[in-house]
């Protein structure tokens, strides 16, 4: 049985748990961090510590135990546990975290990835792929994702956290190593993979004609099927999910939207819709113009007018919602500015491009939390 493992209980992580609960997908939730005391004790006891030795007991009050769906229906969620049994090759491990949280979260899972389950990175900012490749290696089955679903966590009267699904969106998923996943998914029923037990544990002759002379799956074919199966699981959990043959372009496109909406709403303490006002048009133009120049230098081509139109479209669609960076500033939490506008600035420096507007935004957002 394919199993979804969700690390962290932020808004999107909790939304994934809610989707799994609603659509009867087997899932387990885990805290993002574990106690250093647990880690030290575990490493002293054995070379291959068990998960229960690694993870601290979750703070239940900070983890949503109930979700409210788009139709207003509310239902309970499983709590986060500190001791999963094992992560099999046909399971999926997803990290819906902020980029600056990713490295430490991935490091604590490294001892438990020997079976090479698919890892999915779901972040707002850029840089997560580089972090994962450095830790997992180039051969690891890795998917990158971006989503436009809206969700927020709020505190109930009893002080418990609740997840509220605020807006239907979509998720784009893809692999840099296997850009042909769309064609592979079309070649057979991806959903059927969820019903095929031990598909990835055997070399059985399957329903495709692409097998070699031995009738066994090659390493590349096996990994491709593993990734498509992960796609099918996520599409069942929180639809719709679309496979992309160019996931990096999709991530850059999301970066453009985030580079405008996040800092402007955070700095001006306004909901997303506010930036559609004419008073923001010059700033939006400058941010997007710099983005297009940097993206072009990095091999990603965008039309300036289309980028600006997309930003306004998203701002209108998300209306009264507040961006994640706005919320981070309001609650005095670390923001993702370094992985959003800061990423544009760092890439610009490498390419010798001047980006004064994005540079100033990074400085101003950071100054809010000093």
mmCIF file of N, CA and C in Angstrom, residues 52-173:
data_model
loop_
_atom_site.group_PDB
_atom_site.id
_atom_site.type_symbol
_atom_site.label_atom_id
_atom_site.label_comp_id
_atom_site.label_asym_id
_atom_site.label_seq_id
_atom_site.Cartn_x
_atom_site.Cartn_y
_atom_site.Cartn_z
ATOM 1 N N UNK A 52 12.199 6.284 16.373
ATOM 2 C CA UNK A 52 11.642 6.716 17.649
ATOM 3 C C UNK A 52 12.722 7.283 18.565
ATOM 4 N N UNK A 53 13.987 6.892 18.327
ATOM 5 C CA UNK A 53 15.074 7.451 19.120
ATOM 6 C C UNK A 53 15.438 8.856 18.654
ATOM 7 N N UNK A 54 15.100 9.167 17.411
ATOM 8 C CA UNK A 54 15.511 10.444 16.839
ATOM 9 C C UNK A 54 14.553 11.587 17.132
ATOM 10 N N UNK A 55 13.253 11.324 17.081
ATOM 11 C CA UNK A 55 12.304 12.422 17.080
ATOM 12 C C UNK A 55 11.762 12.749 18.453
ATOM 13 N N UNK A 56 11.648 14.034 18.716
ATOM 14 C CA UNK A 56 11.075 14.481 19.978
ATOM 15 C C UNK A 56 9.563 14.374 19.917
ATOM 16 N N UNK A 57 8.919 14.382 21.075
ATOM 17 C CA UNK A 57 7.469 14.341 21.117
ATOM 18 C C UNK A 57 6.915 15.635 20.548
ATOM 19 N N UNK A 58 5.993 15.573 19.571
ATOM 20 C CA UNK A 58 5.469 16.786 18.958
ATOM 21 C C UNK A 58 4.722 17.649 19.965
ATOM 22 N N UNK A 59 4.768 18.957 19.745
ATOM 23 C CA UNK A 59 3.966 19.884 20.529
ATOM 24 C C UNK A 59 2.561 19.888 19.942
ATOM 25 N N UNK A 60 1.665 19.134 20.556
ATOM 26 C CA UNK A 60 0.341 18.914 19.988
ATOM 27 C C UNK A 60 -0.445 20.205 19.795
ATOM 28 N N UNK A 61 -0.229 21.199 20.659
ATOM 29 C CA UNK A 61 -1.014 22.423 20.560
ATOM 30 C C UNK A 61 -0.686 23.235 19.320
ATOM 31 N N UNK A 62 0.491 23.001 18.714
ATOM 32 C CA UNK A 62 0.888 23.758 17.527
ATOM 33 C C UNK A 62 0.568 23.026 16.234
ATOM 34 N N UNK A 63 0.055 21.814 16.329
ATOM 35 C CA UNK A 63 -0.233 20.995 15.159
ATOM 36 C C UNK A 63 -1.743 20.908 14.956
ATOM 37 N N UNK A 64 -2.267 21.372 13.821
ATOM 38 C CA UNK A 64 -3.714 21.314 13.602
ATOM 39 C C UNK A 64 -4.257 19.895 13.745
ATOM 40 N N UNK A 65 -5.285 19.748 14.567
ATOM 41 C CA UNK A 65 -5.908 18.434 14.742
ATOM 42 C C UNK A 65 -7.282 18.374 14.101
ATOM 43 N N UNK A 66 -7.620 19.423 13.360
ATOM 44 C CA UNK A 66 -8.903 19.482 12.662
ATOM 45 C C UNK A 66 -8.733 20.307 11.397
ATOM 46 N N UNK A 67 -9.478 19.957 10.356
ATOM 47 C CA UNK A 67 -9.428 20.701 9.101
ATOM 48 C C UNK A 67 -10.833 21.086 8.676
ATOM 49 N N UNK A 68 -10.947 22.262 8.084
ATOM 50 C CA UNK A 68 -12.204 22.701 7.484
ATOM 51 C C UNK A 68 -11.997 22.809 5.984
ATOM 52 N N UNK A 69 -12.781 22.031 5.235
ATOM 53 C CA UNK A 69 -12.635 21.957 3.780
ATOM 54 C C UNK A 69 -13.334 23.137 3.117
ATOM 55 N N UNK A 70 -13.203 23.232 1.796
ATOM 56 C CA UNK A 70 -13.793 24.344 1.053
ATOM 57 C C UNK A 70 -15.305 24.423 1.210
ATOM 58 N N UNK A 71 -15.948 23.261 1.388
ATOM 59 C CA UNK A 71 -17.403 23.236 1.526
ATOM 60 C C UNK A 71 -17.872 23.551 2.945
ATOM 61 N N UNK A 72 -16.937 23.866 3.830
ATOM 62 C CA UNK A 72 -17.291 24.190 5.205
ATOM 63 C C UNK A 72 -17.329 23.000 6.138
ATOM 64 N N UNK A 73 -17.187 21.798 5.576
ATOM 65 C CA UNK A 73 -17.203 20.586 6.405
ATOM 66 C C UNK A 73 -15.897 20.465 7.184
ATOM 67 N N UNK A 74 -15.998 20.153 8.469
ATOM 68 C CA UNK A 74 -14.817 19.974 9.321
ATOM 69 C C UNK A 74 -14.652 18.514 9.711
ATOM 70 N N UNK A 75 -13.415 18.084 9.826
ATOM 71 C CA UNK A 75 -13.134 16.702 10.203
ATOM 72 C C UNK A 75 -11.783 16.632 10.908
ATOM 73 N N UNK A 76 -11.589 15.615 11.743
ATOM 74 C CA UNK A 76 -10.339 15.500 12.516
ATOM 75 C C UNK A 76 -9.170 15.018 11.659
ATOM 76 N N UNK A 77 -7.970 15.364 12.086
ATOM 77 C CA UNK A 77 -6.737 14.914 11.443
ATOM 78 C C UNK A 77 -5.941 14.055 12.414
ATOM 79 N N UNK A 78 -5.177 13.139 11.848
ATOM 80 C CA UNK A 78 -4.251 12.372 12.679
ATOM 81 C C UNK A 78 -3.219 13.323 13.282
ATOM 82 N N UNK A 79 -2.795 13.033 14.485
ATOM 83 C CA UNK A 79 -1.730 13.815 15.085
ATOM 84 C C UNK A 79 -0.377 13.422 14.509
ATOM 85 N N UNK A 80 0.620 14.264 14.724
ATOM 86 C CA UNK A 80 1.977 13.920 14.299
ATOM 87 C C UNK A 80 2.554 12.908 15.274
ATOM 88 N N UNK A 81 3.265 11.928 14.743
ATOM 89 C CA UNK A 81 3.867 10.913 15.600
ATOM 90 C C UNK A 81 5.386 11.006 15.543
ATOM 91 N N UNK A 82 6.030 10.471 16.553
ATOM 92 C CA UNK A 82 7.483 10.594 16.647
ATOM 93 C C UNK A 82 8.217 9.311 16.285
ATOM 94 N N UNK A 83 7.482 8.230 15.971
ATOM 95 C CA UNK A 83 8.188 6.971 15.729
ATOM 96 C C UNK A 83 7.540 6.138 14.630
ATOM 97 N N UNK A 84 7.727 6.533 13.350
ATOM 98 C CA UNK A 84 7.240 5.704 12.251
ATOM 99 C C UNK A 84 8.015 4.390 12.186
ATOM 100 N N UNK A 85 7.440 3.373 11.528
ATOM 101 C CA UNK A 85 8.105 2.073 11.480
ATOM 102 C C UNK A 85 9.224 2.044 10.446
ATOM 103 N N UNK A 86 8.897 2.334 9.198
ATOM 104 C CA UNK A 86 9.930 2.336 8.161
ATOM 105 C C UNK A 86 9.417 3.109 6.952
ATOM 106 N N UNK A 87 10.350 3.520 6.098
ATOM 107 C CA UNK A 87 10.011 4.232 4.869
ATOM 108 C C UNK A 87 10.409 3.326 3.712
ATOM 109 N N UNK A 88 9.430 2.703 3.073
ATOM 110 C CA UNK A 88 9.700 1.770 1.983
ATOM 111 C C UNK A 88 9.912 2.499 0.659
ATOM 112 N N UNK A 89 10.412 1.764 -0.327
ATOM 113 C CA UNK A 89 10.682 2.349 -1.637
ATOM 114 C C UNK A 89 9.418 2.832 -2.331
ATOM 115 N N UNK A 90 8.275 2.195 -2.033
ATOM 116 C CA UNK A 90 7.035 2.606 -2.694
ATOM 117 C C UNK A 90 6.270 3.652 -1.891
ATOM 118 N N UNK A 91 6.912 4.203 -0.851
ATOM 119 C CA UNK A 91 6.319 5.292 -0.088
ATOM 120 C C UNK A 91 6.802 6.634 -0.643
ATOM 121 N N UNK A 92 6.148 7.709 -0.211
ATOM 122 C CA UNK A 92 6.505 9.060 -0.655
ATOM 123 C C UNK A 92 6.720 9.936 0.574
ATOM 124 N N UNK A 93 7.847 10.626 0.601
ATOM 125 C CA UNK A 93 8.200 11.504 1.719
ATOM 126 C C UNK A 93 8.214 12.939 1.214
ATOM 127 N N UNK A 94 7.312 13.783 1.725
ATOM 128 C CA UNK A 94 7.192 15.147 1.212
ATOM 129 C C UNK A 94 7.596 16.161 2.273
ATOM 130 N N UNK A 95 8.313 17.191 1.828
ATOM 131 C CA UNK A 95 8.796 18.252 2.706
ATOM 132 C C UNK A 95 8.144 19.581 2.315
ATOM 133 N N UNK A 96 6.946 19.876 2.820
ATOM 134 C CA UNK A 96 6.308 21.171 2.551
ATOM 135 C C UNK A 96 6.794 22.208 3.567
ATOM 136 N N UNK A 97 8.042 22.622 3.397
ATOM 137 C CA UNK A 97 8.711 23.488 4.365
ATOM 138 C C UNK A 97 9.251 24.731 3.680
ATOM 139 N N UNK A 98 9.680 25.685 4.481
ATOM 140 C CA UNK A 98 10.368 26.842 3.941
ATOM 141 C C UNK A 98 11.792 26.430 3.581
ATOM 142 N N UNK A 99 12.362 27.119 2.594
ATOM 143 C CA UNK A 99 13.674 26.716 2.094
ATOM 144 C C UNK A 99 14.718 26.711 3.206
ATOM 145 N N UNK A 100 14.680 27.703 4.082
ATOM 146 C CA UNK A 100 15.695 27.760 5.136
ATOM 147 C C UNK A 100 15.527 26.651 6.170
ATOM 148 N N UNK A 101 14.385 25.973 6.163
ATOM 149 C CA UNK A 101 14.155 24.850 7.079
ATOM 150 C C UNK A 101 14.551 23.508 6.469
ATOM 151 N N UNK A 102 14.771 23.498 5.159
ATOM 152 C CA UNK A 102 14.892 22.231 4.436
ATOM 153 C C UNK A 102 16.149 21.444 4.785
ATOM 154 N N UNK A 103 17.289 22.097 4.833
ATOM 155 C CA UNK A 103 18.542 21.358 5.040
ATOM 156 C C UNK A 103 18.536 20.592 6.357
ATOM 157 N N UNK A 104 18.161 21.244 7.446
ATOM 158 C CA UNK A 104 18.158 20.557 8.742
ATOM 159 C C UNK A 104 17.125 19.438 8.765
ATOM 160 N N UNK A 105 15.978 19.667 8.118
ATOM 161 C CA UNK A 105 14.944 18.628 8.082
ATOM 162 C C UNK A 105 15.413 17.416 7.284
ATOM 163 N N UNK A 106 16.035 17.656 6.143
ATOM 164 C CA UNK A 106 16.527 16.552 5.319
ATOM 165 C C UNK A 106 17.635 15.776 6.026
ATOM 166 N N UNK A 107 18.520 16.488 6.678
ATOM 167 C CA UNK A 107 19.639 15.826 7.355
ATOM 168 C C UNK A 107 19.152 14.814 8.386
ATOM 169 N N UNK A 108 18.098 15.148 9.106
ATOM 170 C CA UNK A 108 17.664 14.226 10.150
ATOM 171 C C UNK A 108 16.956 13.002 9.574
ATOM 172 N N UNK A 109 16.592 13.058 8.285
ATOM 173 C CA UNK A 109 15.971 11.887 7.654
ATOM 174 C C UNK A 109 16.971 11.002 6.912
ATOM 175 N N UNK A 110 18.185 11.464 6.720
ATOM 176 C CA UNK A 110 19.159 10.710 5.929
ATOM 177 C C UNK A 110 19.364 9.273 6.398
ATOM 178 N N UNK A 111 19.390 8.989 7.714
ATOM 179 C CA UNK A 111 19.607 7.601 8.136
ATOM 180 C C UNK A 111 18.466 6.654 7.775
ATOM 181 N N UNK A 112 17.339 7.198 7.321
ATOM 182 C CA UNK A 112 16.151 6.369 7.131
ATOM 183 C C UNK A 112 15.703 6.295 5.675
ATOM 184 N N UNK A 113 16.611 6.647 4.753
ATOM 185 C CA UNK A 113 16.252 6.680 3.340
ATOM 186 C C UNK A 113 16.990 5.618 2.534
ATOM 187 N N UNK A 114 17.403 4.537 3.193
ATOM 188 C CA UNK A 114 18.171 3.496 2.500
ATOM 189 C C UNK A 114 17.373 2.844 1.381
ATOM 190 N N UNK A 115 16.064 2.738 1.527
ATOM 191 C CA UNK A 115 15.225 2.126 0.492
ATOM 192 C C UNK A 115 14.946 3.079 -0.659
ATOM 193 N N UNK A 116 15.368 4.322 -0.528
ATOM 194 C CA UNK A 116 15.187 5.363 -1.539
ATOM 195 C C UNK A 116 13.720 5.610 -1.909
ATOM 196 N N UNK A 117 12.889 5.952 -0.931
ATOM 197 C CA UNK A 117 11.538 6.395 -1.270
ATOM 198 C C UNK A 117 11.620 7.728 -2.006
ATOM 199 N N UNK A 118 10.621 8.037 -2.813
ATOM 200 C CA UNK A 118 10.602 9.320 -3.507
ATOM 201 C C UNK A 118 10.519 10.451 -2.481
ATOM 202 N N UNK A 119 11.364 11.448 -2.663
ATOM 203 C CA UNK A 119 11.313 12.662 -1.846
ATOM 204 C C UNK A 119 10.735 13.779 -2.705
ATOM 205 N N UNK A 120 9.763 14.497 -2.157
ATOM 206 C CA UNK A 120 9.130 15.615 -2.856
ATOM 207 C C UNK A 120 9.435 16.897 -2.094
ATOM 208 N N UNK A 121 9.940 17.898 -2.811
ATOM 209 C CA UNK A 121 10.208 19.201 -2.213
ATOM 210 C C UNK A 121 9.104 20.163 -2.616
ATOM 211 N N UNK A 122 8.479 20.792 -1.636
ATOM 212 C CA UNK A 122 7.394 21.741 -1.902
ATOM 213 C C UNK A 122 7.672 23.014 -1.108
ATOM 214 N N UNK A 123 8.292 23.992 -1.793
ATOM 215 C CA UNK A 123 8.647 25.250 -1.144
ATOM 216 C C UNK A 123 8.181 26.450 -1.972
ATOM 217 N N UNK A 124 8.075 27.603 -1.313
ATOM 218 C CA UNK A 124 7.750 28.849 -1.999
ATOM 219 C C UNK A 124 8.946 29.382 -2.763
ATOM 220 N N UNK A 125 10.103 29.357 -2.117
ATOM 221 C CA UNK A 125 11.287 29.962 -2.692
ATOM 222 C C UNK A 125 12.122 28.996 -3.509
ATOM 223 N N UNK A 126 13.269 29.488 -3.946
ATOM 224 C CA UNK A 126 14.192 28.703 -4.761
ATOM 225 C C UNK A 126 15.402 28.293 -3.928
ATOM 226 N N UNK A 127 16.105 27.279 -4.426
ATOM 227 C CA UNK A 127 17.314 26.810 -3.765
ATOM 228 C C UNK A 127 17.164 25.453 -3.116
ATOM 229 N N UNK A 128 15.937 24.970 -2.985
ATOM 230 C CA UNK A 128 15.702 23.678 -2.350
ATOM 231 C C UNK A 128 16.303 22.523 -3.122
ATOM 232 N N UNK A 129 16.250 22.603 -4.448
ATOM 233 C CA UNK A 129 16.793 21.523 -5.276
ATOM 234 C C UNK A 129 18.289 21.361 -5.050
ATOM 235 N N UNK A 130 19.003 22.478 -4.982
ATOM 236 C CA UNK A 130 20.444 22.419 -4.762
ATOM 237 C C UNK A 130 20.766 21.818 -3.394
ATOM 238 N N UNK A 131 19.985 22.182 -2.391
ATOM 239 C CA UNK A 131 20.185 21.636 -1.042
ATOM 240 C C UNK A 131 19.983 20.123 -1.042
ATOM 241 N N UNK A 132 18.898 19.677 -1.667
ATOM 242 C CA UNK A 132 18.583 18.250 -1.685
ATOM 243 C C UNK A 132 19.622 17.449 -2.458
ATOM 244 N N UNK A 133 20.061 17.959 -3.588
ATOM 245 C CA UNK A 133 21.055 17.238 -4.386
ATOM 246 C C UNK A 133 22.373 17.108 -3.625
ATOM 247 N N UNK A 134 22.741 18.139 -2.893
ATOM 248 C CA UNK A 134 23.989 18.088 -2.125
ATOM 249 C C UNK A 134 23.919 17.025 -1.035
ATOM 250 N N UNK A 135 22.745 16.833 -0.453
ATOM 251 C CA UNK A 135 22.591 15.870 0.641
ATOM 252 C C UNK A 135 22.262 14.464 0.157
ATOM 253 N N UNK A 136 21.433 14.367 -0.877
ATOM 254 C CA UNK A 136 20.937 13.062 -1.319
ATOM 255 C C UNK A 136 21.741 12.470 -2.468
ATOM 256 N N UNK A 137 22.409 13.320 -3.235
ATOM 257 C CA UNK A 137 23.145 12.845 -4.399
ATOM 258 C C UNK A 137 22.318 12.953 -5.666
ATOM 259 N N UNK A 138 22.996 12.918 -6.800
ATOM 260 C CA UNK A 138 22.325 13.102 -8.087
ATOM 261 C C UNK A 138 21.424 11.935 -8.473
ATOM 262 N N UNK A 139 21.666 10.756 -7.907
ATOM 263 C CA UNK A 139 20.908 9.570 -8.308
ATOM 264 C C UNK A 139 19.625 9.367 -7.513
ATOM 265 N N UNK A 140 19.350 10.230 -6.559
ATOM 266 C CA UNK A 140 18.185 10.013 -5.696
ATOM 267 C C UNK A 140 16.890 10.364 -6.430
ATOM 268 N N UNK A 141 15.810 9.556 -6.272
ATOM 269 C CA UNK A 141 14.514 9.862 -6.902
ATOM 270 C C UNK A 141 13.863 11.078 -6.240
ATOM 271 N N UNK A 142 13.904 12.205 -6.924
ATOM 272 C CA UNK A 142 13.490 13.483 -6.350
ATOM 273 C C UNK A 142 12.483 14.176 -7.256
ATOM 274 N N UNK A 143 11.424 14.700 -6.659
ATOM 275 C CA UNK A 143 10.434 15.493 -7.381
ATOM 276 C C UNK A 143 10.381 16.892 -6.784
ATOM 277 N N UNK A 144 10.212 17.880 -7.651
ATOM 278 C CA UNK A 144 10.043 19.265 -7.222
ATOM 279 C C UNK A 144 8.606 19.674 -7.487
ATOM 280 N N UNK A 145 8.053 20.490 -6.605
ATOM 281 C CA UNK A 145 6.645 20.855 -6.741
ATOM 282 C C UNK A 145 6.416 22.305 -6.351
ATOM 283 N N UNK A 146 5.368 22.866 -6.923
ATOM 284 C CA UNK A 146 4.891 24.187 -6.536
ATOM 285 C C UNK A 146 3.373 24.141 -6.526
ATOM 286 N N UNK A 147 2.761 24.846 -5.591
ATOM 287 C CA UNK A 147 1.300 24.780 -5.476
ATOM 288 C C UNK A 147 0.700 26.165 -5.311
ATOM 289 N N UNK A 148 -0.555 26.295 -5.732
ATOM 290 C CA UNK A 148 -1.281 27.560 -5.569
ATOM 291 C C UNK A 148 -2.490 27.395 -4.656
ATOM 292 N N UNK A 149 -2.621 26.231 -4.012
ATOM 293 C CA UNK A 149 -3.713 26.050 -3.050
ATOM 294 C C UNK A 149 -3.549 27.049 -1.901
ATOM 295 N N UNK A 150 -4.684 27.516 -1.383
ATOM 296 C CA UNK A 150 -4.646 28.439 -0.257
ATOM 297 C C UNK A 150 -5.066 27.754 1.031
ATOM 298 N N UNK A 151 -4.322 27.985 2.099
ATOM 299 C CA UNK A 151 -4.661 27.393 3.399
ATOM 300 C C UNK A 151 -4.054 28.242 4.499
ATOM 301 N N UNK A 152 -4.672 28.186 5.667
ATOM 302 C CA UNK A 152 -4.117 28.888 6.817
ATOM 303 C C UNK A 152 -4.410 28.113 8.095
ATOM 304 N N UNK A 153 -3.578 28.354 9.079
ATOM 305 C CA UNK A 153 -3.781 27.774 10.408
ATOM 306 C C UNK A 153 -4.360 28.853 11.310
ATOM 307 N N UNK A 154 -5.361 28.477 12.089
ATOM 308 C CA UNK A 154 -5.887 29.445 13.047
ATOM 309 C C UNK A 154 -6.162 28.753 14.375
ATOM 310 N N UNK A 155 -6.144 29.530 15.421
ATOM 311 C CA UNK A 155 -6.342 28.979 16.758
ATOM 312 C C UNK A 155 -7.811 29.011 17.137
ATOM 313 N N UNK A 156 -8.306 27.867 17.607
ATOM 314 C CA UNK A 156 -9.691 27.795 18.058
ATOM 315 C C UNK A 156 -9.809 28.345 19.480
ATOM 316 N N UNK A 157 -11.036 28.416 19.957
ATOM 317 C CA UNK A 157 -11.281 28.923 21.314
ATOM 318 C C UNK A 157 -10.627 28.060 22.385
ATOM 319 N N UNK A 158 -10.445 26.754 22.057
ATOM 320 C CA UNK A 158 -9.825 25.855 23.037
ATOM 321 C C UNK A 158 -8.301 25.838 22.927
ATOM 322 N N UNK A 159 -7.757 26.795 22.153
ATOM 323 C CA UNK A 159 -6.307 26.971 21.976
ATOM 324 C C UNK A 159 -5.680 25.938 21.049
ATOM 325 N N UNK A 160 -6.473 25.024 20.499
ATOM 326 C CA UNK A 160 -5.962 24.065 19.529
ATOM 327 C C UNK A 160 -5.914 24.705 18.139
ATOM 328 N N UNK A 161 -4.999 24.217 17.313
ATOM 329 C CA UNK A 161 -4.855 24.736 15.957
ATOM 330 C C UNK A 161 -5.813 24.036 14.995
ATOM 331 N N UNK A 162 -6.345 24.811 14.061
ATOM 332 C CA UNK A 162 -7.238 24.283 13.033
ATOM 333 C C UNK A 162 -6.696 24.684 11.669
ATOM 334 N N UNK A 163 -6.791 23.781 10.698
ATOM 335 C CA UNK A 163 -6.402 24.066 9.321
ATOM 336 C C UNK A 163 -7.638 24.476 8.537
ATOM 337 N N UNK A 164 -7.572 25.603 7.841
ATOM 338 C CA UNK A 164 -8.691 26.066 7.023
ATOM 339 C C UNK A 164 -8.235 26.122 5.565
ATOM 340 N N UNK A 165 -8.933 25.390 4.714
ATOM 341 C CA UNK A 165 -8.660 25.374 3.268
ATOM 342 C C UNK A 165 -9.351 26.596 2.676
ATOM 343 N N UNK A 166 -8.575 27.594 2.255
ATOM 344 C CA UNK A 166 -9.143 28.884 1.869
ATOM 345 C C UNK A 166 -9.309 29.086 0.371
ATOM 346 N N UNK A 167 -8.639 28.304 -0.441
ATOM 347 C CA UNK A 167 -8.754 28.530 -1.874
ATOM 348 C C UNK A 167 -8.271 27.362 -2.705
ATOM 349 N N UNK A 168 -9.114 26.923 -3.643
ATOM 350 C CA UNK A 168 -8.740 25.838 -4.548
ATOM 351 C C UNK A 168 -7.656 26.305 -5.503
ATOM 352 N N UNK A 169 -6.609 25.530 -5.597
ATOM 353 C CA UNK A 169 -5.532 25.840 -6.525
ATOM 354 C C UNK A 169 -5.137 24.599 -7.291
ATOM 355 N N UNK A 170 -3.888 24.529 -7.666
ATOM 356 C CA UNK A 170 -3.373 23.350 -8.360
ATOM 357 C C UNK A 170 -1.903 23.193 -8.002
ATOM 358 N N UNK A 171 -1.375 22.016 -8.274
ATOM 359 C CA UNK A 171 0.026 21.725 -7.984
ATOM 360 C C UNK A 171 0.714 21.266 -9.257
ATOM 361 N N UNK A 172 1.909 21.769 -9.484
ATOM 362 C CA UNK A 172 2.726 21.350 -10.618
ATOM 363 C C UNK A 172 3.917 20.569 -10.081
ATOM 364 N N UNK A 173 4.200 19.448 -10.722
ATOM 365 C CA UNK A 173 5.184 18.487 -10.219
ATOM 366 C C UNK A 173 6.086 18.055 -11.361
#
